[in-house]
XYZ file of C-alpha atoms in Angstrom:
764
model
C 0.000 0.000 0.000
C 1.429 3.373 -0.991
C 1.524 6.182 1.516
C 0.725 9.641 0.177
C 3.525 12.023 1.180
C 1.303 15.039 1.913
C -0.514 13.122 4.651
C 2.818 12.176 6.235
C 3.824 15.832 6.117
C 0.574 16.768 7.786
C 1.198 14.346 10.645
C 4.784 15.531 11.037
C 3.585 19.125 11.107
C 1.003 18.296 13.749
C 3.579 16.601 15.978
C 6.063 19.428 15.577
C 3.528 22.120 16.358
C 2.257 20.303 19.430
C 5.820 20.065 20.727
C 6.316 23.755 20.072
C 3.180 24.503 22.020
C 4.948 23.296 25.167
C 8.026 25.420 24.571
C 6.702 28.744 23.287
C 4.535 29.572 26.306
C 7.606 29.333 28.513
C 9.370 31.916 26.365
C 6.473 34.238 25.590
C 4.077 33.952 28.511
C 0.335 33.403 28.531
C -1.767 34.083 25.446
C -4.767 34.870 27.615
C -5.777 38.422 28.413
C -3.585 39.889 31.176
C -5.062 40.371 34.616
C -5.985 43.813 35.951
C -2.703 43.952 37.833
C -0.677 43.378 34.657
C -2.408 45.840 32.327
C -1.265 49.456 32.092
C -3.699 52.151 31.067
C -3.752 52.568 27.266
C -4.016 56.192 26.253
C -5.680 57.295 23.036
C -2.337 58.482 21.704
C -0.795 55.068 22.290
C -3.705 53.323 20.570
C -3.572 55.686 17.576
C 0.206 55.426 17.243
C -0.063 51.852 15.981
C -3.041 52.443 13.679
C -1.186 52.414 10.344
C 0.528 49.111 11.113
C -2.806 47.556 12.091
C -4.427 48.874 8.949
C -1.679 47.332 6.811
C -2.163 43.983 8.570
C -5.928 44.108 8.009
C -5.529 44.936 4.317
C -3.006 42.111 3.874
C -5.408 39.680 5.530
C -8.181 40.887 3.237
C -6.072 40.462 0.112
C -5.032 36.932 1.083
C -8.545 35.875 2.109
C -9.713 33.021 -0.163
C -13.315 34.275 -0.339
C -14.481 34.053 -3.932
C -17.833 35.856 -4.093
C -18.240 38.799 -6.426
C -18.307 41.326 -3.571
C -15.079 39.802 -2.243
C -13.662 40.433 -5.704
C -14.714 44.085 -5.517
C -13.366 44.374 -1.968
C -9.982 42.965 -2.963
C -9.832 45.271 -5.962
C -10.523 48.267 -3.739
C -7.922 47.210 -1.155
C -5.239 46.417 -3.747
C -5.573 49.742 -5.554
C -5.600 51.613 -2.255
C -2.420 49.846 -1.156
C -0.357 50.372 -4.326
C 0.290 53.813 -5.901
C 0.629 52.027 -9.246
C -2.642 50.071 -9.386
C -2.183 46.351 -9.945
C -3.822 45.017 -13.095
C -5.707 42.354 -11.148
C -7.240 45.019 -8.923
C -8.579 46.862 -11.974
C -9.910 43.606 -13.391
C -11.663 42.896 -10.091
C -13.438 46.258 -10.108
C -14.439 45.768 -13.724
C -15.901 42.337 -13.006
C -17.971 43.701 -10.134
C -19.159 46.664 -12.205
C -20.332 44.284 -14.937
C -22.830 42.529 -12.657
C -26.517 43.242 -12.091
C -26.789 45.844 -9.288
C -30.249 44.625 -8.269
C -29.239 41.017 -7.721
C -28.394 39.946 -4.172
C -27.854 36.191 -4.600
C -27.491 33.482 -7.239
C -28.508 35.704 -10.135
C -27.150 33.671 -13.021
C -28.817 32.848 -16.331
C -31.422 31.636 -17.084
C -32.993 33.333 -14.022
C -34.397 36.214 -16.065
C -35.044 39.101 -15.333
C -32.298 39.218 -12.728
C -29.370 39.604 -15.080
C -25.892 38.233 -14.511
C -23.892 38.371 -11.289
C -24.659 39.271 -7.702
C -23.912 42.962 -7.984
C -26.095 44.225 -5.146
C -23.592 43.761 -2.316
C -20.910 45.556 -4.370
C -22.909 48.814 -4.325
C -21.023 50.378 -1.337
C -17.642 49.096 -2.581
C -17.837 50.497 -6.101
C -19.138 53.830 -4.774
C -15.952 54.032 -2.707
C -13.710 52.993 -5.600
C -15.208 55.688 -7.834
C -14.972 58.547 -5.357
C -11.457 57.615 -4.216
C -9.691 56.723 -7.444
C -11.117 58.741 -10.366
C -8.836 61.460 -11.775
C -10.904 64.270 -10.258
C -11.186 62.708 -6.784
C -10.823 65.157 -3.905
C -10.848 62.461 -1.213
C -8.080 63.208 1.296
C -6.811 66.066 -0.892
C -6.669 63.906 -4.009
C -4.074 61.545 -2.532
C -5.518 58.569 -4.432
C -6.827 60.373 -7.511
C -6.149 58.860 -10.922
C -5.551 55.289 -9.770
C -8.257 53.901 -12.052
C -8.343 54.692 -15.770
C -11.249 56.485 -17.432
C -12.692 53.304 -18.923
C -13.043 51.667 -15.484
C -14.569 54.855 -14.059
C -17.062 54.900 -16.947
C -17.902 51.250 -16.326
C -18.642 52.026 -12.663
C -20.805 54.970 -13.708
C -22.732 52.651 -15.997
C -23.276 50.260 -13.089
C -25.018 53.018 -11.116
C -27.018 54.270 -14.105
C -28.347 50.733 -14.390
C -29.182 50.639 -10.688
C -31.145 53.893 -10.752
C -32.917 52.879 -13.954
C -34.020 49.522 -12.487
C -35.887 51.058 -9.579
C -33.364 51.955 -6.916
C -34.784 51.864 -3.419
C -37.477 49.414 -4.478
C -35.956 46.192 -3.220
C -33.543 43.703 -4.678
C -33.595 40.242 -6.206
C -33.104 36.775 -4.765
C -32.818 34.448 -7.688
C -31.725 31.280 -5.960
C -33.249 27.882 -6.492
C -36.855 27.822 -5.285
C -37.177 31.611 -5.278
C -39.392 33.473 -7.713
C -37.078 35.701 -9.752
C -37.598 39.333 -8.823
C -35.299 42.157 -9.717
C -37.229 44.933 -11.470
C -40.718 44.962 -10.004
C -40.154 45.488 -6.280
C -42.268 48.013 -4.427
C -41.230 49.918 -1.321
C -42.276 48.404 1.980
C -44.741 50.702 3.736
C -42.846 51.061 6.987
C -42.557 54.238 9.007
C -40.393 55.138 11.936
C -41.787 58.600 12.452
C -43.123 60.607 9.503
C -41.658 61.360 7.073
C -38.744 58.957 7.511
C -39.802 56.130 5.227
C -37.882 52.877 5.513
C -37.010 51.186 2.239
C -36.809 47.921 4.145
C -37.499 46.901 7.740
C -33.834 45.847 7.977
C -31.209 48.504 8.609
C -28.674 47.134 6.151
C -30.881 47.172 3.051
C -32.185 50.627 3.896
C -28.739 52.189 4.331
C -27.166 50.335 1.383
C -29.904 51.357 -1.035
C -30.495 54.888 0.266
C -26.785 55.800 0.432
C -26.228 54.385 -3.037
C -29.118 56.393 -4.487
C -27.789 59.622 -2.962
C -24.153 59.132 -3.966
C -24.994 57.719 -7.411
C -27.330 60.648 -8.104
C -24.592 62.984 -6.846
C -22.243 61.298 -9.323
C -24.701 61.641 -12.246
C -26.662 64.812 -11.423
C -24.966 66.830 -14.167
C -26.257 64.418 -16.799
C -29.960 65.244 -16.527
C -32.547 67.250 -14.638
C -34.068 63.950 -13.492
C -30.856 62.887 -11.759
C -30.439 66.342 -10.224
C -33.973 66.203 -8.796
C -33.373 62.692 -7.485
C -30.260 63.933 -5.693
C -32.124 66.812 -4.033
C -34.944 64.533 -2.885
C -32.618 61.999 -1.298
C -30.426 64.691 0.231
C -33.495 65.910 2.135
C -34.358 62.314 3.063
C -30.932 61.624 4.554
C -30.835 64.887 6.516
C -33.971 63.731 8.334
C -33.186 60.028 8.514
C -29.786 60.494 10.200
C -31.564 62.365 12.999
C -33.984 59.475 13.454
C -31.172 56.935 13.724
C -29.434 59.117 16.312
C -32.635 59.407 18.370
C -33.949 55.837 18.058
C -31.067 53.615 17.076
C -30.639 50.597 14.845
C -32.489 47.297 14.935
C -29.617 45.005 13.867
C -27.711 45.766 17.073
C -24.405 43.897 17.409
C -25.324 41.495 14.571
C -22.181 39.520 13.659
C -23.407 39.462 10.039
C -25.152 42.792 9.436
C -23.432 45.520 11.471
C -20.878 46.158 8.732
C -23.623 46.151 6.091
C -25.589 48.990 7.660
C -22.514 50.845 8.938
C -20.301 50.884 5.807
C -22.839 52.943 3.798
C -22.757 55.624 6.498
C -18.951 55.667 6.204
C -19.455 56.391 2.498
C -21.727 59.318 3.363
C -19.115 60.679 5.751
C -16.302 60.393 3.201
C -18.072 61.373 -0.036
C -21.309 63.335 0.546
C -20.970 66.848 -0.895
C -23.629 68.254 1.402
C -21.849 69.480 4.574
C -24.872 68.821 6.805
C -25.103 65.171 5.749
C -21.352 64.762 6.145
C -21.390 66.222 9.653
C -24.387 64.192 10.806
C -22.907 60.996 9.339
C -19.673 61.560 11.257
C -21.565 62.208 14.476
C -23.641 59.068 13.948
C -20.422 57.058 13.526
C -19.243 58.476 16.864
C -22.632 57.413 18.299
C -22.178 53.905 16.970
C -18.630 53.413 18.200
C -19.606 54.734 21.636
C -22.126 51.893 21.896
C -19.553 49.330 20.743
C -16.651 50.560 22.861
C -18.319 50.047 26.243
C -19.090 46.399 25.352
C -15.680 45.592 23.858
C -13.521 43.064 25.659
C -10.085 42.514 24.078
C -11.324 42.664 20.496
C -14.612 40.838 21.124
C -17.984 42.561 21.389
C -20.170 41.355 24.234
C -23.846 41.824 24.876
C -26.967 40.440 23.188
C -26.837 40.233 19.399
C -29.627 40.567 16.868
C -29.747 38.657 13.553
C -27.362 35.796 14.290
C -27.354 33.037 11.687
C -26.016 29.725 10.552
C -25.213 29.093 6.943
C -24.715 25.729 5.303
C -20.949 25.939 5.035
C -19.873 27.637 8.220
C -20.246 29.859 11.256
C -21.484 33.442 10.872
C -20.420 34.555 14.341
C -22.799 32.329 16.302
C -19.949 30.177 17.636
C -16.804 32.282 17.525
C -16.102 36.005 17.542
C -13.444 35.321 14.921
C -16.339 35.092 12.474
C -18.017 38.319 13.568
C -17.993 40.534 10.461
C -16.478 43.395 12.508
C -13.724 41.345 14.173
C -10.954 42.830 12.016
C -12.375 46.354 12.345
C -12.331 46.176 16.152
C -8.646 45.287 15.825
C -8.113 48.153 13.365
C -9.307 50.815 15.785
C -8.452 49.395 19.214
C -5.759 46.718 18.773
C -5.744 44.441 21.815
C -7.071 41.465 19.862
C -6.112 37.933 18.918
C -6.384 39.127 15.311
C -2.801 40.301 15.816
C -1.639 36.681 16.111
C -4.151 35.097 13.744
C -5.042 37.670 11.065
C -7.729 35.787 9.166
C -10.834 37.463 7.848
C -14.213 36.543 9.342
C -16.354 34.135 7.397
C -19.090 36.722 6.754
C -16.850 39.736 6.094
C -17.850 42.039 3.209
C -16.829 45.614 3.880
C -13.589 45.672 5.885
C -12.044 47.478 2.907
C -14.526 50.327 3.437
C -13.497 50.795 7.064
C -9.769 50.392 6.335
C -9.785 53.053 3.600
C -12.019 55.601 5.328
C -10.860 58.910 6.764
C -13.059 58.405 9.846
C -11.357 57.797 13.208
C -13.131 57.260 16.555
C -12.586 60.120 19.018
C -10.140 59.740 21.889
C -12.767 59.162 24.578
C -14.110 56.178 22.631
C -10.646 54.723 22.032
C -9.825 54.859 25.736
C -13.244 53.522 26.753
C -12.913 50.510 24.461
C -9.217 50.002 25.056
C -9.261 49.791 28.864
C -11.786 47.224 30.099
C -9.775 46.778 33.302
C -10.404 50.444 34.184
C -14.103 50.590 33.261
C -15.003 48.373 36.203
C -18.298 46.456 36.428
C -21.490 48.176 35.269
C -24.899 47.783 33.645
C -26.002 48.859 30.168
C -29.682 49.407 29.326
C -30.987 50.123 25.816
C -34.358 50.550 24.115
C -34.608 49.467 20.475
C -36.989 48.350 17.733
C -38.719 45.075 18.584
C -41.389 42.671 17.413
C -44.049 45.364 16.959
C -41.864 47.114 14.384
C -42.537 44.095 12.159
C -46.142 43.397 13.074
C -47.660 46.824 13.607
C -46.819 48.664 10.400
C -49.098 51.611 11.024
C -48.238 52.326 14.657
C -46.404 55.640 14.859
C -45.911 55.705 18.632
C -43.488 53.852 20.882
C -45.069 50.397 20.628
C -42.781 49.294 17.750
C -39.826 49.991 20.056
C -40.509 47.115 22.437
C -37.043 45.538 22.589
C -34.999 45.881 25.790
C -31.294 45.113 25.586
C -29.345 44.626 28.811
C -25.705 43.859 29.560
C -23.529 43.497 32.609
C -19.934 44.363 31.722
C -16.885 43.467 33.804
C -13.151 43.306 33.058
C -13.367 39.485 32.916
C -16.669 38.796 31.179
C -19.744 40.375 29.583
C -23.171 38.863 30.212
C -25.900 40.157 27.901
C -29.481 39.385 26.918
C -32.659 40.728 25.394
C -35.142 41.087 28.255
C -38.559 39.631 27.466
C -41.525 38.923 29.749
C -44.089 36.107 29.613
C -46.770 38.273 27.977
C -44.301 39.789 25.482
C -44.926 43.442 26.178
C -41.198 43.480 25.518
C -40.084 41.207 22.681
C -36.976 41.736 20.543
C -37.965 39.865 17.393
C -41.260 38.748 15.902
C -40.302 35.655 14.023
C -40.382 32.291 15.813
C -37.109 31.209 14.155
C -34.011 31.638 16.377
C -32.132 34.627 14.947
C -30.587 36.322 17.969
C -28.108 35.455 20.697
C -27.901 35.987 24.447
C -24.452 35.113 25.697
C -21.681 35.178 28.255
C -18.312 36.030 26.711
C -14.974 35.798 28.487
C -11.934 38.068 28.280
C -9.544 35.290 27.351
C -10.307 34.263 23.779
C -12.620 35.006 20.819
C -13.804 31.395 21.095
C -14.642 31.458 24.826
C -18.380 32.053 25.114
C -21.531 30.409 26.442
C -24.877 31.027 24.741
C -28.404 29.722 25.153
C -31.695 29.503 23.303
C -33.783 27.140 21.180
C -30.727 26.203 19.123
C -28.350 26.594 22.060
C -26.136 29.064 20.190
C -29.167 31.068 19.029
C -32.616 31.889 20.326
C -35.800 33.791 19.547
C -38.025 36.183 21.422
C -40.270 33.294 22.444
C -37.916 32.290 25.263
C -38.645 34.436 28.335
C -35.528 36.097 29.748
C -34.866 38.142 32.893
C -31.351 39.376 33.663
C -30.134 41.367 36.633
C -26.464 42.194 36.679
C -24.565 38.863 36.701
C -27.586 36.524 36.713
C -29.890 35.370 33.904
C -33.109 33.338 34.144
C -34.403 31.931 30.837
C -37.677 30.009 30.573
C -39.642 28.138 27.938
C -42.528 27.316 30.324
C -45.010 29.273 28.198
C -44.185 26.914 25.316
C -42.920 23.604 26.731
C -42.624 22.166 23.218
C -39.778 24.571 22.442
C -36.232 23.349 22.992
C -34.033 25.293 25.411
C -30.349 24.494 25.711
C -26.994 26.122 26.262
C -23.933 25.881 24.056
C -20.331 25.511 25.227
C -17.268 26.009 23.042
C -15.263 22.956 21.895
C -13.513 20.923 24.612
C -10.226 22.451 25.707
C -11.377 26.043 25.181
C -12.543 26.638 28.755
C -10.178 26.125 31.678
C -12.541 24.066 33.835
C -15.949 22.486 33.285
C -17.184 20.521 36.307
C -20.560 19.088 37.351
C -21.479 19.187 41.014
C -24.768 19.115 42.887
C -26.995 19.741 39.879
C -24.881 22.670 38.655
C -22.377 22.930 35.834
C -19.435 25.034 37.043
C -17.087 26.817 34.663
C -13.842 28.680 35.118
C -12.319 30.606 32.251
C -9.433 32.921 32.981
C -10.403 35.106 35.924
C -14.143 34.510 35.538
C -16.527 31.885 36.914
C -19.991 30.738 35.862
C -22.616 28.324 37.146
C -25.446 26.851 35.043
C -28.475 24.872 36.180
C -31.458 23.517 34.260
C -34.627 23.427 36.410
C -37.429 20.963 35.537
C -36.215 20.918 31.906
C -37.930 24.288 31.385
C -35.810 26.911 33.119
C -32.167 27.849 32.718
C -30.280 29.786 35.407
C -26.841 31.253 34.782
C -24.854 33.117 37.400
C -21.458 34.589 36.539
C -18.770 36.120 38.747
C -15.301 37.567 38.668
C -12.640 35.480 40.319
C -11.650 38.574 42.285
C -15.111 38.523 43.895
C -14.090 35.258 45.591
C -10.392 35.936 46.167
C -9.718 33.823 43.047
C -10.976 30.746 44.895
C -13.086 28.618 42.531
C -14.091 26.281 45.358
C -15.481 29.221 47.302
C -17.586 30.263 44.317
C -18.969 26.741 43.923
C -19.832 26.570 47.602
C -21.700 29.870 47.417
C -23.719 28.691 44.419
C -24.561 25.289 45.890
C -25.885 27.018 48.983
C -28.611 28.498 46.738
C -29.863 25.093 45.610
C -32.874 24.971 47.994
C -34.151 28.345 46.778
C -34.204 27.059 43.208
C -35.910 23.790 44.129
C -38.730 25.558 46.000
C -39.844 27.553 42.950
C -43.636 27.479 42.884
C -44.116 26.294 39.315
C -47.772 25.513 40.015
C -48.329 29.269 40.284
C -46.244 29.840 37.168
C -43.384 31.628 38.940
C -39.729 30.973 39.694
C -37.917 32.780 42.475
C -34.144 32.816 42.630
C -31.946 34.469 45.251
C -28.540 35.377 43.834
C -25.249 35.117 45.685
C -25.468 38.901 46.102
C -28.742 38.512 47.990
C -31.027 39.897 45.257
C -34.367 38.115 44.899
C -35.399 37.643 41.255
C -39.093 36.783 40.813
C -40.081 35.764 37.278
C -43.552 34.780 35.978
C -43.294 31.843 33.611
C -46.580 31.593 31.690
C -48.408 34.088 29.510
C -51.996 35.307 29.863
C -54.821 35.404 27.333
C -53.771 38.955 26.420
C -50.277 37.963 25.331
C -48.443 39.873 22.580
C -46.542 36.758 21.552
C -48.135 36.610 18.087
C -49.574 40.082 17.519
C -49.224 43.609 18.821
C -52.989 43.916 18.829
C -52.971 42.562 22.376
C -53.735 43.256 26.027
C -50.723 42.147 28.113
C -50.801 42.009 31.901
C -48.316 43.907 34.060
C -48.603 40.991 36.494
C -46.426 39.050 34.073
C -43.513 41.464 34.474
C -40.581 40.338 36.647
C -39.799 41.699 40.089
C -36.495 42.429 41.772
C -36.499 42.481 45.562
C -40.284 42.824 45.522
C -40.407 45.744 43.065
C -41.640 45.439 39.466
C -38.760 45.915 37.042
C -39.628 48.969 34.977
C -38.490 48.036 31.489
C -40.822 50.674 30.022
C -38.523 53.520 31.114
C -35.376 52.236 29.382
C -33.668 55.085 27.479
C -31.782 54.866 24.211
C -28.557 54.405 26.211
C -27.923 54.173 29.944
C -24.587 53.313 31.510
C -21.943 55.134 33.537
C -20.236 56.076 30.250
C -22.798 56.451 27.435
C -26.189 58.087 28.041
C -29.070 59.358 25.946
C -32.738 59.794 26.754
C -35.126 58.155 24.329
C -35.878 60.235 21.215
C -33.902 63.193 22.584
C -31.099 63.482 20.047
C -28.604 64.307 22.815
C -25.877 61.736 23.483
C -23.141 62.092 26.114
C -20.012 59.962 26.359
C -17.654 60.306 29.340
C -14.577 58.363 30.404
C -11.296 59.175 32.128
C -12.152 62.894 32.156
C -12.826 62.926 28.409
C -16.264 64.082 27.342
C -17.994 63.832 23.964
C -21.384 65.452 23.336
C -23.392 64.704 20.192
C -26.354 67.075 19.892
C -28.815 66.318 17.078
C -31.669 68.361 18.593
C -31.521 71.159 16.038
C -31.915 69.408 12.651
C -30.233 72.302 10.851
C -27.364 72.775 13.282
C -26.045 69.568 14.879
C -23.319 70.235 17.447
C -20.385 68.005 18.264
C -18.139 68.957 21.174
C -15.190 67.087 22.662
C -13.653 69.080 25.509
C -10.506 67.711 27.084
C -11.204 67.631 30.823
C -8.177 65.547 31.674
C -6.017 66.170 34.685
C -2.347 65.127 34.658
C -1.740 61.416 34.137
C -2.866 59.579 37.288
C -0.342 57.985 39.565
C -0.469 54.198 40.003
C -2.580 54.531 43.143
C -5.223 56.845 41.692
C -8.729 55.404 41.678
C -10.923 55.875 38.578
C -14.412 55.311 39.966
C -17.656 55.116 38.085
C -19.140 57.817 40.312
C -16.668 60.313 38.848
C -18.828 60.468 35.714
C -21.772 62.874 35.390
C -24.183 59.942 35.697
C -24.745 57.901 38.839
C -23.044 54.557 39.243
C -24.969 51.314 38.879
C -26.959 50.174 41.877
C -24.737 48.700 44.537
C -24.600 44.979 44.966
C -27.042 43.671 47.530
C -26.027 42.117 50.824
C -25.111 38.464 50.514
C -24.626 35.544 52.832
C -22.202 36.150 55.688
C -19.726 33.343 55.027
C -19.639 32.885 51.258
C -20.359 36.348 49.893
C -18.336 37.709 46.982
C -15.941 40.575 47.553
C -17.102 43.908 46.094
C -14.917 44.827 43.102
C -16.939 47.412 41.185
C -14.419 50.230 41.779
C -11.711 49.883 39.119
C -8.125 50.846 39.796
C -5.769 52.268 37.181
C -3.047 50.057 38.616
C -4.708 47.760 41.165
C -2.872 46.289 44.080
C -2.267 42.558 43.504
C -4.695 40.406 45.436
C -3.295 37.955 47.995
C -2.714 34.343 47.089
C -6.019 32.441 47.439
C -6.331 30.248 50.536
C -4.820 26.818 50.137
C -2.826 27.751 47.035
C 0.824 28.706 47.316
C 2.745 30.641 44.675
C 4.110 27.472 43.062
C 0.626 26.008 42.635
C -0.642 29.237 41.088
C 2.304 29.262 38.651
C 1.705 25.652 37.620
C -1.991 26.294 37.088
C -1.249 29.207 34.795
C 1.335 27.169 32.888
C -1.108 24.314 32.291
C -3.717 26.788 31.103
C -1.242 28.328 28.659
C -0.251 24.906 27.301
C -3.868 23.891 26.744
C -4.722 27.125 24.938
C -1.652 26.863 22.738
C -2.597 23.352 21.696
C -6.067 24.593 20.820
C -4.548 27.393 18.725
C -2.218 24.939 16.999
C -5.120 22.717 16.020
C -6.972 25.678 14.531
C -3.868 26.647 12.579
C -3.308 23.114 11.371
C -6.927 22.781 10.310
C -6.521 25.790 8.029
C -3.183 24.704 6.571
C -3.797 21.054 5.710
C -5.079 20.050 2.249
C -8.858 20.177 1.963
C -9.058 16.414 1.374
C -6.854 15.458 4.307
C -8.820 12.746 6.171
C -8.535 14.353 9.616
C -9.319 17.889 8.511
C -13.069 17.523 8.358
C -13.172 16.118 11.887
C -11.395 19.249 13.072
C -14.315 21.282 11.730
C -16.907 19.710 13.978
C -18.022 21.790 16.926
C -17.407 20.058 20.284
C -19.334 16.968 21.147
C -22.506 17.912 19.255
C -21.303 16.926 15.786
C -22.284 20.307 14.380
C -20.234 21.214 11.331
C -18.491 24.526 11.843
C -16.321 24.894 8.763
C -15.603 28.546 9.444
C -12.420 28.469 7.360
C -11.672 24.939 6.247
C -14.898 24.062 4.472
C -16.292 27.182 2.881
C -14.723 26.915 -0.586
């Protein structure tokens, strides 16, 4: 029997890399996120100083990405021509190929699927807009630095692409011409959806609205000298955008934190900022980008965005961010602006990435307060975030012009070691994030150690829908399917070896990952309880955390399910009371409903008032609902975004900094203009966690946990490093081996569930 050499090489490579994994940690230290004691404060100037190197790394990763879709072709063409003063021929060919496609076709539009035309040109709309405005001979972008990089014939081809788009009914939908779909590309009609008159939505999804509306404006701007019709179109859509940007600033986006769609609704606004001739649109677009990055920065944990995520999906050939943050479409962009990410060591593009080239070539930069807020999770401390957004009634109740369509409540508890986030939803669904029964969102617990270290829950474990009832208070989540027992409810763990410890004791599943702990219990196969904690809350004693949790077991077991209620007392002493079953007036299937306030949860005997959630509420980012006034504060920086006067938006960024703090200076949450989160309740006298909500710029090292000497602590850290390096080696090997290597496919299966991941090895 002959032995194929490439398989031998693969096995040799595997053995060599595993051996290296034992040696390199000794030389380089842990790959996990440093502890609070090890991390210095990162100033905005330090973060910005490395920006150009990070941008070059991101562009290189984009150019070497094997993605072969037509929009990837356009993206690579844009990146290649941006990178090289003498444009590479292949880059010009790539732009020409994209410009030759049908701009109304979103998927699978190949002959004979008439009338869709040839090629999936729709997703290239933002990319070719950018190529035209950056590279034509008369470009004024960044003082003409990139002007003339595409010849006149390519510029004319791009112009023709946008003439075709406007002629085919721009802003009136798009075409899905895949198998089983009725071809539709030229006869779409606008969806009759209103936010607040006269801000008409082209689509109920943010990404299609911003892609189409920005393209219409910038294409009409490009062509307005050709005809009075194009000039009138430009004026109409200029007025539309001036109003619509205000609405987004006052009421937010629906696709919040989506690992697939954030870049698709954000990149078009970057194009407005960079290329809109109207100064009012340009200013508002820039302020809205500040708004957006303020929201992201307070949830960012070492290059990974925490918190609940809308529109989370599987696709047939791989992960779209449901399993790993490496496949979040914005993963490379978080690295671009903030650094502090595993992208530095493993610069591979996310599976769903489309528009990283837009972000990497833009002139926009986040302001200093946002850079420092996102770049210093160890200084932010532990705090709550509360947000009001579009929910299920935005889909169902098309004619409601009041607040009912905004019935989603997003909540997160952020710490230096983990972020726990969920969409809050009661039994009667007064508050429901998404209308559809299919699981397309994610509640999760992410850890500071790795993009792969997360726990999620829902009908599909890694994803859920609004039909699961969820109540979160700070570090504790209760999820219930009791209203619909036929629904599945499960939690998802990352592949074995990702988390430091996973142990079952006394009906609980206990987890340690880095300096964070978690406990999970399933009650009566209908209710899921998750309680998280920082190791510092328990003097880094995992056994102490487990003992505190197990002490709560009787309180869980005594839940009066006959009355349709569960009551859970947290380790902090807070009593969470959660109704489980809906009433006859439920809003679960329609917003023409009569929900009962008796179905709302209670905390320590008081009804939780989800109705008063603002647009943003945290110690660092605040905005009252529909006010148009947003304030961002951190480390004596302040950013104010004032959209209240539609004709005169005001952006101010005063520098309130004092001299650089000494190592003993305390940066407390109460130093901000807004009050700190509610203090942790009193807990049990012998097993209570230690209060750690006041962050230190350079904290004093905590004492060695009881029963663990310095040698034991060092060995534990070494074993953790070795295990994580082996996991990284296996990921690397999976990507490098030939696609038909027998063991490669097994490496693509997610943990013990047999779910095919294929995020890099199986998508082409």
